[in-house]
Short mmCIF file of C-alpha atoms and ligand atoms in Angstrom, two decimals:
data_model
loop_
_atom_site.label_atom_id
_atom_site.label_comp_id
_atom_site.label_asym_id
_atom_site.label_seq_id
_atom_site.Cartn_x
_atom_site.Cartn_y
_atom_site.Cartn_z
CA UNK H 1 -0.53 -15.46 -6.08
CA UNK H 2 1.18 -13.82 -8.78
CA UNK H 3 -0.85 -12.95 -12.16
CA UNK H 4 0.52 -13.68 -15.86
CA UNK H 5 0.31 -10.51 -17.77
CA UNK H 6 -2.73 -10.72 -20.30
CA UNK H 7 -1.67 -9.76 -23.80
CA UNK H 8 -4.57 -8.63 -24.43
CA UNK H 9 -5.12 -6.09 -21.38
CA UNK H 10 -4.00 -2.47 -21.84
CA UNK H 11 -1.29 -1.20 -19.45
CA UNK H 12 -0.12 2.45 -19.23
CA UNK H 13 2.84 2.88 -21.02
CA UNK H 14 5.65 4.88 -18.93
CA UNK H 15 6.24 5.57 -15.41
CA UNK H 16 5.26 9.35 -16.49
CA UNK H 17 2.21 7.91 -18.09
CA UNK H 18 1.47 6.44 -14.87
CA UNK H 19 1.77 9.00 -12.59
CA UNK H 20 0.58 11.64 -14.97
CA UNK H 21 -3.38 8.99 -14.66
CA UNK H 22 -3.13 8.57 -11.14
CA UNK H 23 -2.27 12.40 -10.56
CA UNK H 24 -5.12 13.45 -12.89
CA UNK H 25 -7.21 11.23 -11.36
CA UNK H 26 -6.81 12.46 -7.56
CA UNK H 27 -6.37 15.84 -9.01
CA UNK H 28 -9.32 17.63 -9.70
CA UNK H 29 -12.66 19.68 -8.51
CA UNK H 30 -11.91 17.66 -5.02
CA UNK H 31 -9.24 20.15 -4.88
CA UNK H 32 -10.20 23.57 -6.34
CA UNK H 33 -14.27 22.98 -5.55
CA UNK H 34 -14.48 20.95 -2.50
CA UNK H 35 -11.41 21.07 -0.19
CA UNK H 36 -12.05 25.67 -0.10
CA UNK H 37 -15.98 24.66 0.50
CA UNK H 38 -15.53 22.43 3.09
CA UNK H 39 -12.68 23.43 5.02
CA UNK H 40 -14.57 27.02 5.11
CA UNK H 41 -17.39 25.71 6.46
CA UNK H 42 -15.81 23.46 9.12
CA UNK H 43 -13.77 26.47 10.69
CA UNK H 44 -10.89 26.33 8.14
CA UNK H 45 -7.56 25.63 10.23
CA UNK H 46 -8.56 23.08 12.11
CA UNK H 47 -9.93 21.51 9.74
CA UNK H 48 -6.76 21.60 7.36
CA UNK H 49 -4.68 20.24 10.82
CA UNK H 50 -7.36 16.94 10.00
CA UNK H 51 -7.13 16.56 6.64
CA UNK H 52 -3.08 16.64 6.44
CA UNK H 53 -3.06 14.04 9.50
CA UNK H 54 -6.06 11.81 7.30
CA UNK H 55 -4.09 12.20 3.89
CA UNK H 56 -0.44 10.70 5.31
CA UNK H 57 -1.44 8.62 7.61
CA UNK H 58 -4.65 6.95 6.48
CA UNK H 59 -5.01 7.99 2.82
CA UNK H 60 -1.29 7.03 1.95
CA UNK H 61 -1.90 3.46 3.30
CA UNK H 62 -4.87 3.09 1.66
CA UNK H 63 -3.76 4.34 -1.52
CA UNK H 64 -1.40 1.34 -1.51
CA UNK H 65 -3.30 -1.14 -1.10
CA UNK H 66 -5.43 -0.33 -3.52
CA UNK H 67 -3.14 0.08 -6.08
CA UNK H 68 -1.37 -2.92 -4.52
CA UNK H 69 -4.40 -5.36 -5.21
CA UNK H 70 -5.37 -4.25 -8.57
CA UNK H 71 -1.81 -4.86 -10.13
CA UNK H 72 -1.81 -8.25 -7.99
CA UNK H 73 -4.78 -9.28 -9.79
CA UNK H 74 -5.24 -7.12 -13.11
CA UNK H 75 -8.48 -7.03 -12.45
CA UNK H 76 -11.61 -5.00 -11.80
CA UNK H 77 -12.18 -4.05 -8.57
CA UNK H 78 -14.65 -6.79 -7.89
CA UNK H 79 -13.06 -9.08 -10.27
CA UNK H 80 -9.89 -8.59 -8.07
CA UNK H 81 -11.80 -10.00 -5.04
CA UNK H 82 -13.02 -12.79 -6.64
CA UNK H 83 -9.70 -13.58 -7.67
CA UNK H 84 -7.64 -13.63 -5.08
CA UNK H 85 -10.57 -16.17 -3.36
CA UNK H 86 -10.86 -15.15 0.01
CA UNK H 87 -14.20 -16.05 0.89
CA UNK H 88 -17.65 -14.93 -0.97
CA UNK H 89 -18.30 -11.65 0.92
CA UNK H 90 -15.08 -9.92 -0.36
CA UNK H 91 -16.48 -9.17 -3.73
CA UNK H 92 -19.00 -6.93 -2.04
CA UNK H 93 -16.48 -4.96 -1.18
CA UNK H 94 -16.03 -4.08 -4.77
CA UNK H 95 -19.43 -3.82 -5.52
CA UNK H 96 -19.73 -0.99 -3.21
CA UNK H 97 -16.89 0.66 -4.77
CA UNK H 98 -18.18 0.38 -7.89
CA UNK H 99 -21.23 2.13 -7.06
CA UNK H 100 -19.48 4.71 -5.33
CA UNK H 101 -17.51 5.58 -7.96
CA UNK H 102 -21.03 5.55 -9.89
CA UNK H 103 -22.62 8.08 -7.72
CA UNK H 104 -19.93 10.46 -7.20
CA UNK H 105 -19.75 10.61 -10.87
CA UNK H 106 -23.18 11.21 -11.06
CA UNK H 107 -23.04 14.87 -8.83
CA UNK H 108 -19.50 15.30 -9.42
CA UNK H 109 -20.27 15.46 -13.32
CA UNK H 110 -22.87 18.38 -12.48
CA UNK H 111 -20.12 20.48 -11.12
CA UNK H 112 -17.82 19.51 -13.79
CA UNK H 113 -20.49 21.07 -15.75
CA UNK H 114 -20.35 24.75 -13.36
CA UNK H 115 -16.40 24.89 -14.96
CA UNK H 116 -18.08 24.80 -18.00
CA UNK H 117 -20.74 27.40 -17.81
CA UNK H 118 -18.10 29.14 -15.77
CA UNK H 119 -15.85 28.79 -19.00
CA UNK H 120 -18.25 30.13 -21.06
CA UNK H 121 -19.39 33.12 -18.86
CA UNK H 122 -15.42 33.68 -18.94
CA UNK H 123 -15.14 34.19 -22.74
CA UNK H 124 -18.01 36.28 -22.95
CA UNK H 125 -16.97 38.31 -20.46
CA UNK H 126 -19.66 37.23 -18.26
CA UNK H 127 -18.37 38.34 -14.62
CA UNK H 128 -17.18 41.56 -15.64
CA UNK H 129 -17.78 44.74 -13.60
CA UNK H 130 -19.70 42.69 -11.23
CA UNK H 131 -18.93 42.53 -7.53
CA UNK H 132 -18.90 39.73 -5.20
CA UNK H 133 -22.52 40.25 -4.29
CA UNK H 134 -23.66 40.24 -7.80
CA UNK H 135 -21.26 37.06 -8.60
CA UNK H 136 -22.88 35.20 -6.09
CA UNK H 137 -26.85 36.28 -7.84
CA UNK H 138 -24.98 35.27 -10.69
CA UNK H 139 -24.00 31.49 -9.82
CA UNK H 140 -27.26 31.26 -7.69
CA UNK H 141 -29.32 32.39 -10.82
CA UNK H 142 -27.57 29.75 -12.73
CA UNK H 143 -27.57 26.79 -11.04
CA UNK H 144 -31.35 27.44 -10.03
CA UNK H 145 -32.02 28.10 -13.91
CA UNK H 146 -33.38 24.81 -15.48
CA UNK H 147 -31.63 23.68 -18.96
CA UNK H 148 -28.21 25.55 -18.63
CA UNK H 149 -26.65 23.12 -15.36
CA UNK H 150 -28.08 20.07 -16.85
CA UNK H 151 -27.10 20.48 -20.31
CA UNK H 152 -23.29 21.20 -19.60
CA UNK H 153 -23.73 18.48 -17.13
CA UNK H 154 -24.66 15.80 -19.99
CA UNK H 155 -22.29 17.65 -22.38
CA UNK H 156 -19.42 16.86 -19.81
CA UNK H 157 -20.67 13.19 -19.59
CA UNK H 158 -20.32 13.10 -23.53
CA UNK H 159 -16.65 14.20 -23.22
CA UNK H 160 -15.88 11.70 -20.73
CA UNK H 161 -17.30 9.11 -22.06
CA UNK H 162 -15.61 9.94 -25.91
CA UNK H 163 -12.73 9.71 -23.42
CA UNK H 164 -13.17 6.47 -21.95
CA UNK H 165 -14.59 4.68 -25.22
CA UNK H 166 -10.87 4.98 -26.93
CA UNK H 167 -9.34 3.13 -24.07
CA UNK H 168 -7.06 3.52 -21.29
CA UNK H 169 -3.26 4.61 -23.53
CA UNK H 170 -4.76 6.23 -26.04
CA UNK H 171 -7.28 8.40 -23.91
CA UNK H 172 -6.48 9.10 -20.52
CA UNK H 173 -2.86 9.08 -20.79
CA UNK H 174 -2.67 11.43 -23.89
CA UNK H 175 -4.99 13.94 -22.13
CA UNK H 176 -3.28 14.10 -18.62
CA UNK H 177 0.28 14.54 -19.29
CA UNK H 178 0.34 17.90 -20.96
CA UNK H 179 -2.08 19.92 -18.63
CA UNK H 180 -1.77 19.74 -15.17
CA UNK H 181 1.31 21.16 -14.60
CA UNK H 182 -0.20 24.10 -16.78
CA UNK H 183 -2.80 24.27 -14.01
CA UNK H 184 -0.08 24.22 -11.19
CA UNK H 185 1.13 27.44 -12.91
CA UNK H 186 -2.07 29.38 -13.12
CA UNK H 187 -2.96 28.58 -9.23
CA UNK H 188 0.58 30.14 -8.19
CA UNK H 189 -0.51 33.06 -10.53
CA UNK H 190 -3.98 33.56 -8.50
CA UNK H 191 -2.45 32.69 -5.22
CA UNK H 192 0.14 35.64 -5.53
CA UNK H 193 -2.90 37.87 -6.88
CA UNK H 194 -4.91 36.93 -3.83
CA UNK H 195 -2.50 37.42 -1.54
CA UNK H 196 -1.99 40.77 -2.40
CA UNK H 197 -4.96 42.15 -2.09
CA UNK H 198 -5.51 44.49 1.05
CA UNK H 199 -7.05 42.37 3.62
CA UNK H 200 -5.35 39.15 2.68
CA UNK H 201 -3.74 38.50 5.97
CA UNK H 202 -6.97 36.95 7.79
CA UNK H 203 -8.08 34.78 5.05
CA UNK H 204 -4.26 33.11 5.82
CA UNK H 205 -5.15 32.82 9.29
CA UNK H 206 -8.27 31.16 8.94
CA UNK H 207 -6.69 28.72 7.22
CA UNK H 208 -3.28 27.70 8.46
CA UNK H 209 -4.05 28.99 12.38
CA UNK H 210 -6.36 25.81 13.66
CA UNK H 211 -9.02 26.55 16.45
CA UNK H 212 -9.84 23.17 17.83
CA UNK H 213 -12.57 24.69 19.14
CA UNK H 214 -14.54 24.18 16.04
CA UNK H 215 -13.85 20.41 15.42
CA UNK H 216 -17.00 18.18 16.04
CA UNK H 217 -17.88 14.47 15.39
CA UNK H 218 -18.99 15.52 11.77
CA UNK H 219 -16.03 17.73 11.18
CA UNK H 220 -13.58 15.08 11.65
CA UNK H 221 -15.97 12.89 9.16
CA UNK H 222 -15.86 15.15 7.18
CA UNK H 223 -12.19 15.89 6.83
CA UNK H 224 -11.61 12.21 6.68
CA UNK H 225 -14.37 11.50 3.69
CA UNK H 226 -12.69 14.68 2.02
CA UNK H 227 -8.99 13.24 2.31
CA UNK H 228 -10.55 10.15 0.58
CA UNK H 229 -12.06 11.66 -1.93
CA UNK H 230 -9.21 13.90 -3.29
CA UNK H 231 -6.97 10.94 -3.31
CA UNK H 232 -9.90 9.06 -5.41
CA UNK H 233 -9.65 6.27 -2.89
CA UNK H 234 -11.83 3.82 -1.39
CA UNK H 235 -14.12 3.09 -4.20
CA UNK H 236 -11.51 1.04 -6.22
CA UNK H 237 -10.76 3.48 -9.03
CA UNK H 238 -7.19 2.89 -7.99
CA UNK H 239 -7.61 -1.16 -8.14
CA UNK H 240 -8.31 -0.36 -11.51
CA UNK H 241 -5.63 2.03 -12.04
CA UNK H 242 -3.23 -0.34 -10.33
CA UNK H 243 -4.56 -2.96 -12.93
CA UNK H 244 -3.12 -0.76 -15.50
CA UNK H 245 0.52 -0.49 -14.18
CA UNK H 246 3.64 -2.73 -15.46
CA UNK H 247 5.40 -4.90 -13.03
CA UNK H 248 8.58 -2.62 -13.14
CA UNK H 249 6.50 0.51 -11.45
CA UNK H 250 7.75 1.38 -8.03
CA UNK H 251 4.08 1.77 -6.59
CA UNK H 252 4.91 3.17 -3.20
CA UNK H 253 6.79 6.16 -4.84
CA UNK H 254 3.88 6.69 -7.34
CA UNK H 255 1.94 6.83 -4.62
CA UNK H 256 4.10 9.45 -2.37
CA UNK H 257 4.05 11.29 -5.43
CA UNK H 258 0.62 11.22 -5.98
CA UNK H 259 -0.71 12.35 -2.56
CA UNK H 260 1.91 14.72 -2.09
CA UNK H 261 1.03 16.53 -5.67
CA UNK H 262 -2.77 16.45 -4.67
CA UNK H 263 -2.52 17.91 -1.47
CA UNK H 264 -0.02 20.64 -2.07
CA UNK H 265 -2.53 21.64 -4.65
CA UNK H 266 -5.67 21.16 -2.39
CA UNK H 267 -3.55 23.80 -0.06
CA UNK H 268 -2.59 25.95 -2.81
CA UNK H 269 -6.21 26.31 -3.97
CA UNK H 270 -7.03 27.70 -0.16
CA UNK H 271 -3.76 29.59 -0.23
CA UNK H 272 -5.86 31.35 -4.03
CA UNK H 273 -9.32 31.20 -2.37
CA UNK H 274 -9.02 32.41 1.19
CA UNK H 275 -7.42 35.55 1.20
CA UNK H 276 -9.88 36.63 -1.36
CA UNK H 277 -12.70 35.66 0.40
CA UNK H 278 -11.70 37.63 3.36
CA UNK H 279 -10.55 40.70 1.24
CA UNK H 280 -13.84 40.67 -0.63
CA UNK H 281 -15.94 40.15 2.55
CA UNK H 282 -17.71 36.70 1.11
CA UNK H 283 -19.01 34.44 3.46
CA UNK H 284 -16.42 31.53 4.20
CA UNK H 285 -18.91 29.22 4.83
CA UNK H 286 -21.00 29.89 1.84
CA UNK H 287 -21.06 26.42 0.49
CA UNK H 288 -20.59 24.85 -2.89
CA UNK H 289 -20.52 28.40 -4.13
CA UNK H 290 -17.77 29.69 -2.77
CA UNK H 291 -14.66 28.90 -5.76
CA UNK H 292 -17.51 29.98 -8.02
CA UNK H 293 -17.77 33.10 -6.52
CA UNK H 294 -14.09 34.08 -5.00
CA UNK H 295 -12.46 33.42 -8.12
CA UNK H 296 -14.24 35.27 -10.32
CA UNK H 297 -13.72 37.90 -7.99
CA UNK H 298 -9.93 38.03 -8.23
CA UNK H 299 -10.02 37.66 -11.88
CA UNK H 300 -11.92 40.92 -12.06
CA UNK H 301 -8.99 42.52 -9.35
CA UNK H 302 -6.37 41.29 -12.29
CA UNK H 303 -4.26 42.41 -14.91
CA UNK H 304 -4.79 40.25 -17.68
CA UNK H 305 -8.12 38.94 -16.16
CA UNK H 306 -10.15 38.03 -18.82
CA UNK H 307 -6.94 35.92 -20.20
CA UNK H 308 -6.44 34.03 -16.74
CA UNK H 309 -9.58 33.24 -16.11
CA UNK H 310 -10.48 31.57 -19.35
CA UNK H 311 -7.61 29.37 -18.89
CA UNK H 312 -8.24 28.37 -15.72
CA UNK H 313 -11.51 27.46 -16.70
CA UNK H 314 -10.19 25.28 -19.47
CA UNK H 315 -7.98 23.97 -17.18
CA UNK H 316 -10.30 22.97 -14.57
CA UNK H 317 -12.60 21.37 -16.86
CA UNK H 318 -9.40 19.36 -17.65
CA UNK H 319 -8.97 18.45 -14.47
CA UNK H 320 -11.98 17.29 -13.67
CA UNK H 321 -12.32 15.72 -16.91
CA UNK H 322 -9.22 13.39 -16.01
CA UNK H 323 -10.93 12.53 -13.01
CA UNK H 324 -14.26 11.85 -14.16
CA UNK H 325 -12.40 9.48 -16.69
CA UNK H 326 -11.27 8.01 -13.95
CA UNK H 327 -14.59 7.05 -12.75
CA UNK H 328 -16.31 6.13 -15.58
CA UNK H 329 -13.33 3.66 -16.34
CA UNK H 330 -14.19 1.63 -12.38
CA UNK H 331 -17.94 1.02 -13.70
CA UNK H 332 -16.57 0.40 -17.49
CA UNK H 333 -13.99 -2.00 -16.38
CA UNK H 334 -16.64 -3.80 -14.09
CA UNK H 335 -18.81 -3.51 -17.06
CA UNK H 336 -16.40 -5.47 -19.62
CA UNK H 337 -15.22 -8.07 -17.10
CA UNK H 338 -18.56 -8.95 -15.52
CA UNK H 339 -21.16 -8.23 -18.14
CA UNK H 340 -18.71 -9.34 -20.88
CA UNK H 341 -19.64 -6.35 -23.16
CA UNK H 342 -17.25 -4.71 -25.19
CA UNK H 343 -15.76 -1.31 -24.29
CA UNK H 344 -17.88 0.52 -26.59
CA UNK H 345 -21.00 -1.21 -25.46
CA UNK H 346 -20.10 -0.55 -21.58
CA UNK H 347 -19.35 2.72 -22.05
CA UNK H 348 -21.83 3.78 -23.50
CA UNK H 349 -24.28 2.16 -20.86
CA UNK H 350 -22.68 3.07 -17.74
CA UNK H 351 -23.08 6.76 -19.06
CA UNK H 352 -26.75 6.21 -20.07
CA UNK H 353 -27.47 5.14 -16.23
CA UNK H 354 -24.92 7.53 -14.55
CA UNK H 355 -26.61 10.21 -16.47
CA UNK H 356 -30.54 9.59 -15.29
CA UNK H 357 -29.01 9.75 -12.12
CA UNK H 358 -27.31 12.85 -12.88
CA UNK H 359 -29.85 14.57 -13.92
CA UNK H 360 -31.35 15.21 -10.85
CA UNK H 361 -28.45 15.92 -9.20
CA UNK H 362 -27.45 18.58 -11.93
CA UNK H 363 -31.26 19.86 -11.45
CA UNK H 364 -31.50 19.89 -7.68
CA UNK H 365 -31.63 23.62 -7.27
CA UNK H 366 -33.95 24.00 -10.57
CA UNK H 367 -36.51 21.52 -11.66
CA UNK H 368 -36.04 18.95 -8.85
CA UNK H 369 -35.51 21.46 -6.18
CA UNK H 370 -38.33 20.04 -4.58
CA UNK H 371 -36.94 16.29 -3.72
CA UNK H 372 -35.14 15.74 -0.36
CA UNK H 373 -34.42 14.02 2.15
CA UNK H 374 -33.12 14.65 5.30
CA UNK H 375 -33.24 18.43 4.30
CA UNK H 376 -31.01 17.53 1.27
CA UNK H 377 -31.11 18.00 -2.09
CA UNK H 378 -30.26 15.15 -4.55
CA UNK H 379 -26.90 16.91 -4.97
CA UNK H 380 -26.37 17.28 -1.34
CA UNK H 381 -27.64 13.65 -0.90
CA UNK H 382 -25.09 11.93 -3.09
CA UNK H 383 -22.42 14.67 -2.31
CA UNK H 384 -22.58 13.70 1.32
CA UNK H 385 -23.42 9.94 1.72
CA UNK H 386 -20.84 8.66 -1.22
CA UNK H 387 -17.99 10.43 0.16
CA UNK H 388 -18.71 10.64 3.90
CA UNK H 389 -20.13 7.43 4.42
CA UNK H 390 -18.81 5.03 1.55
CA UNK H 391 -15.19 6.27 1.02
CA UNK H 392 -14.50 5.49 4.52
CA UNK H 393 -16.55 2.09 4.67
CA UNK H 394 -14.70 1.07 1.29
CA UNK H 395 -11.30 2.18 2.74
CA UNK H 396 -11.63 0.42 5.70
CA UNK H 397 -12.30 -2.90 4.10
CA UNK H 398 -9.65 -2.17 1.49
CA UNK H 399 -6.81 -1.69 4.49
CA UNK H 400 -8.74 -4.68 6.45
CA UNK H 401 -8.40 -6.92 3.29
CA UNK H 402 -4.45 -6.93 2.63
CA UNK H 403 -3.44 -6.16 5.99
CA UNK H 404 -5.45 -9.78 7.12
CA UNK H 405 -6.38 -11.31 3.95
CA UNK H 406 -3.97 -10.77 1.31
CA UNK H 407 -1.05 -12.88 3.06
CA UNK H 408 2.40 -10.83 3.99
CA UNK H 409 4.30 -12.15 1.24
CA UNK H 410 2.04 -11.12 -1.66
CA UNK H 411 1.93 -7.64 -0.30
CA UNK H 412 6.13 -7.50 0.28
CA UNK H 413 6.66 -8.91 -3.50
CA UNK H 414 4.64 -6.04 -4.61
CA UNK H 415 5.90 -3.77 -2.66
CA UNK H 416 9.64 -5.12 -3.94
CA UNK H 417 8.55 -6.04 -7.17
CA UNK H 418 9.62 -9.05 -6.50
CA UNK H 419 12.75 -8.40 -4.31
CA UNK H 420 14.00 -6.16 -6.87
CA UNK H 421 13.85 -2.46 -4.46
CA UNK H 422 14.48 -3.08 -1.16
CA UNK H 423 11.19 -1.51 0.23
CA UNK H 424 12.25 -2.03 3.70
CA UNK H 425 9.54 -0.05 5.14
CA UNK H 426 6.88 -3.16 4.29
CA UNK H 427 6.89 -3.82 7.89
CA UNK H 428 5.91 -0.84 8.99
CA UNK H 429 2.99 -0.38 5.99
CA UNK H 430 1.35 -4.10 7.22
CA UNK H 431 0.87 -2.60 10.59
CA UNK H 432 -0.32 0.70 9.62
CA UNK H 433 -2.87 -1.28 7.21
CA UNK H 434 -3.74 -4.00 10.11
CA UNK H 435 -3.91 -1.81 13.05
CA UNK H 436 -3.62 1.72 12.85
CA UNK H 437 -5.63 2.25 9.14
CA UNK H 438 -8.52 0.04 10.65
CA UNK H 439 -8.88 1.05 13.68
CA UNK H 440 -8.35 5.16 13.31
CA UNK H 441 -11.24 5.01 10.36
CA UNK H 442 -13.84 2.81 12.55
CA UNK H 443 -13.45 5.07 15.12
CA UNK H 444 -13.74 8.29 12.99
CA UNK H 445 -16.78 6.48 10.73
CA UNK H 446 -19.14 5.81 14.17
CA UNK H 447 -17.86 8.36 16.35
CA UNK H 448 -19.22 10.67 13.09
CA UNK H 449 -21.92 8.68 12.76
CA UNK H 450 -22.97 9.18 16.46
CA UNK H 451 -22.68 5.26 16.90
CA UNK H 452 -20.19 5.91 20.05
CA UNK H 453 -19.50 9.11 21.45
CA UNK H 454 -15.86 11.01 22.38
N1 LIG B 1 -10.02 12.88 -6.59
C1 LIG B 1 -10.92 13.58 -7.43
C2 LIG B 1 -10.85 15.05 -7.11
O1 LIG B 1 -10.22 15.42 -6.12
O2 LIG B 1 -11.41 15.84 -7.83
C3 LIG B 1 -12.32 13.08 -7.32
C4 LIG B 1 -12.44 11.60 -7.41
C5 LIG B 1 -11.95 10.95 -8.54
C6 LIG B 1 -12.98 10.90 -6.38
C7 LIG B 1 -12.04 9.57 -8.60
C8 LIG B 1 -13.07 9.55 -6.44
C9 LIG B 1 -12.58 8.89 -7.55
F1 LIG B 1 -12.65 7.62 -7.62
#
């Protein structure tokens, strides 16, 4: 089935405009936070091996296919489902993205808010003279402080939501072109920096020398959920993003493009983070701390310090800004196509309920230190069940859907645009997506799960 191009429905407007959304949408603390945090606390190397083997050949063909139905349909992500009428169940599907994208905005705002207090400590010269030790009180002090995390959290909801309300060309696209490759500059910068600092040479090893020793079950889960999540896939935010692009876009290089972009920056951001951990004698396994703490740390070992690091704070918040845009747009989109409310309208209440959700997670070390589960946090709750558990779930019914659902020839028009590339490689991307895709992320999912046991 082939849709007519609504009039009325926003589209980006280039192929750079494209590319420059998807790339700031996959793009973001997933790489600078939460790739350094969790590769260094599942053994670093081996962990990376994981990850690179998850990104090309799971979270490529996934990728796809999400951006493969949403242009199909123009749709939301569970409008798209309804639409292409496959049976009643298949709008679940989107549901569940939807509300993934909702909670992972929810603790992924919080953090967006750290760049921000981060940015602030950075022009008032906040980290200065203090050693690693004292940088980690510092963050620690912070985050466990009551009004500071959840007030940049809500002001950071504000921003993306100012963001989101003036619609997809004139917001996201504006806002994405001019600063990432600004931020591609300032991580070389830090990388060299960290690298040359005496004691460098082991924080390289942990990360590029693997020691399969250290993989478990949850390891693997964990590298799998992470691949997901930098690529912003399996939720649907890249139906809606493929909703947005023209006919004439050649998806599958957008998409090479894409995850190629985001995970030579995920590396990079180890390549800045490691050695410095290792040279400064901090913890690699620290936790969500550890880019808060390691990078203020080579900022104070720099010429020009003070300068680099408030940029790279402005420049993180950007990045994470284009991704939490990114987010807010899945549950806005469902918003305006299901509920029927204007943009302004949705908007405005999908950031009223992501943001009473927030608020705990923002305040989990502080005011609402006190409710877990499972011996988590709310933070660690939604920071571990929305990307471990319902990326992969959402994936794997994603790659399930067009590989068996979607019908052969819809997927090779879009993949040719119609005949008009040659895309001979469809063959090969329908079994990835009916055999390989499916059947490597079940296995991964209950094998991390402890449902069956290698
Ligand atoms: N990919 C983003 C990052 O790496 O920071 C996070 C993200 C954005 C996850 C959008 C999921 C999503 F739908």
């Amino acid at each position: 089935m082939n849709s007519i191009p609504d009039p009325e429905r926003e589209s980006f407007s280039s192929k750079f405009g494209i590319l420059a959304a998807t790339a700031g949408s996959a793009i973001g603390l997933g790489n600078i936070w939460r790739f350094p945090y969790v590769a260094g606390e599942n053994g670093g190397g081996a962990f990376l091996f994981l990850y690179l083997g998850f990104v090309l050949a799971l979270g490529i063909p996934v990728m796809l296919s999400e951006m493969l139905i949403g242009r199909n349909t123009l749709k939301s992500p569970v409008g798209a489902f309804v639409k292409l009428k496959k049976g009643r169940a298949w709008p679940l599907v989107g549901i569940m993205g939807v509300s993934g994208a909702f909670f992972i905005l929810a603790f992924y705002a919080a953090v967006a808010g750290w760049t921000l207090e981060y940015l602030y400590q950075s022009v008032t010269n906040g980290f200065s003279g203090k050693s690693p030790d004292e940088l980690g009180d510092m963050f620690n002090a912070f985050r466990e402080g009551s009004w500071r995390p959840i007030i940049w959290f809500l002001v950071f909801m504000v921003m993306t939501s100012a963001i989101v309300i003036s619609g997809v060309k004139k917001g996201i696209e504006k806002y994405t072109k001019i600063l990432m490759p600004l931020l591609l500059a300032i991580l070389v910068i830090l990388s060299i920096r960290s690298l040359t600092l005496p004691g460098a040479g082991e924080g390289l090893r942990f990360l590029f020398e693997p020691d399969f020793s250290k993989i478990t079950a949850n390891t693997i889960l964990q590298a799998l959920g992470q691949a997901f999540f930098s690529l912003s896939i399996g939720m649907g935010t890249l139906i809606t993003y493929g909703s947005y692009i023209t006919k004439n876009n050649n998806l599958s290089s957008t998409v090479i493009s894409v995850s190629l972009a985001d995970t030579f920056i995920a590396i990079l951001a180890g390549v800045a983070i490691f050695p410095a951990v290792f040279a400064f004698g901090i913890d690699p396994a620290a936790g969500e701390d550890l880019t808060f703490i390691a990078l203020p740390s080579i900022f104070q070992q720099m010429v020009g310090g003070y300068f680099f690091s408030t940029l790279f704070f402005v420049l993180l918040a950007v990045a994470a800004l284009t991704s939490t845009i990114s987010m807010l747009e899945v549950v806005v989109t469902y918003f305006v196509e299901e509920l029927k409310l204007k943009r302004k309208r949705a908007t405005i209440l999908a950031s009223v309920l992501i943001s009473t959700i927030g608020l705990f997670a923002a305040g989990s070390w502080g005011w609402f230190e006190n409710m877990t589960l499972f011996g988590k946090n709310v933070f660690g709750l939604l920071n571990f069940t929305s990307v471990n558990l319902l990326l992969p779930l959402g994936g794997f019914f994603i790659v399930i859907f067009v590989g068996w659902f979607m019908g052969g020839k819809v997927v090779k028009d879009e993949l040719s645009n119609e005949g008009s590339l040659k895309a001979r490689f469809w063959l090969v991307f329908l079994f990835l997506v009916r055999f390989v895709a499916p059947i490597a992320i079940a296995v991964v999912f209950l094998n991390g799960i402890g449902i069956i046991n290698f």
